[in-house]
């Protein structure tokens, strides 16, 4: 069996490192409500990720500046 869903919300995580990059079948990662300020996606996450939840992290506020609204 392979891991496709991983929920790590509310764990006071500050950095990811490269350990998750080896979960080659991971598609859904919930990192909500941690303390993540920066994230190097290419080094930290596998390319199989389809859904990444970062809400409630300092990085989420930075990313919202780049988000374009779908409905005006």
Short mmCIF file of C-alpha atoms in Angstrom, two decimals, residues 20-72:
data_model
loop_
_atom_site.label_atom_id
_atom_site.label_comp_id
_atom_site.label_asym_id
_atom_site.label_seq_id
_atom_site.Cartn_x
_atom_site.Cartn_y
_atom_site.Cartn_z
CA UNK A 20 8.05 14.11 2.55
CA UNK A 21 9.61 14.26 -0.91
CA UNK A 22 10.11 10.49 -0.73
CA UNK A 23 6.36 9.79 -0.45
CA UNK A 24 6.02 9.30 -4.19
CA UNK A 25 2.29 8.53 -4.19
CA UNK A 26 1.21 11.32 -1.83
CA UNK A 27 -1.61 13.36 -3.39
CA UNK A 28 -3.22 15.25 -0.48
CA UNK A 29 -1.23 17.04 2.24
CA UNK A 30 -2.87 19.08 4.98
CA UNK A 31 -0.34 21.31 6.74
CA UNK A 32 -2.97 23.75 7.99
CA UNK A 33 -2.53 25.73 11.20
CA UNK A 34 1.17 25.21 11.76
CA UNK A 35 4.02 27.76 11.80
CA UNK A 36 5.35 27.44 8.25
CA UNK A 37 6.78 30.71 6.93
CA UNK A 38 8.64 29.44 3.85
CA UNK A 39 8.34 26.35 1.71
CA UNK A 40 10.60 25.11 -1.07
CA UNK A 41 8.06 22.97 -2.91
CA UNK A 42 10.56 21.40 -5.31
CA UNK A 43 12.76 20.06 -2.49
CA UNK A 44 10.12 19.39 0.18
CA UNK A 45 7.21 17.79 -1.65
CA UNK A 46 6.80 15.00 -4.20
CA UNK A 47 5.53 15.92 -7.66
CA UNK A 48 2.46 13.73 -7.07
CA UNK A 49 0.89 16.36 -4.75
CA UNK A 50 -2.47 17.50 -6.13
CA UNK A 51 -3.82 19.28 -3.04
CA UNK A 52 -1.76 21.23 -0.51
CA UNK A 53 -3.51 22.92 2.38
CA UNK A 54 -1.54 25.74 4.06
CA UNK A 55 -4.34 27.77 5.68
CA UNK A 56 -3.44 29.11 9.12
CA UNK A 57 0.31 29.34 8.42
CA UNK A 58 2.29 32.58 8.03
CA UNK A 59 3.11 31.54 4.45
CA UNK A 60 -0.60 31.47 3.58
CA UNK A 61 -0.90 35.22 4.12
CA UNK A 62 2.02 35.77 1.74
CA UNK A 63 0.49 33.51 -0.91
CA UNK A 64 -2.86 35.30 -0.76
CA UNK A 65 -1.18 38.41 -2.19
CA UNK A 66 -0.60 36.47 -5.41
CA UNK A 67 -3.99 34.82 -5.66
CA UNK A 68 -6.32 36.09 -8.36
CA UNK A 69 -10.05 36.09 -7.64
CA UNK A 70 -12.19 33.68 -9.66
CA UNK A 71 -15.34 35.74 -9.18
CA UNK A 72 -15.46 39.51 -9.14
#
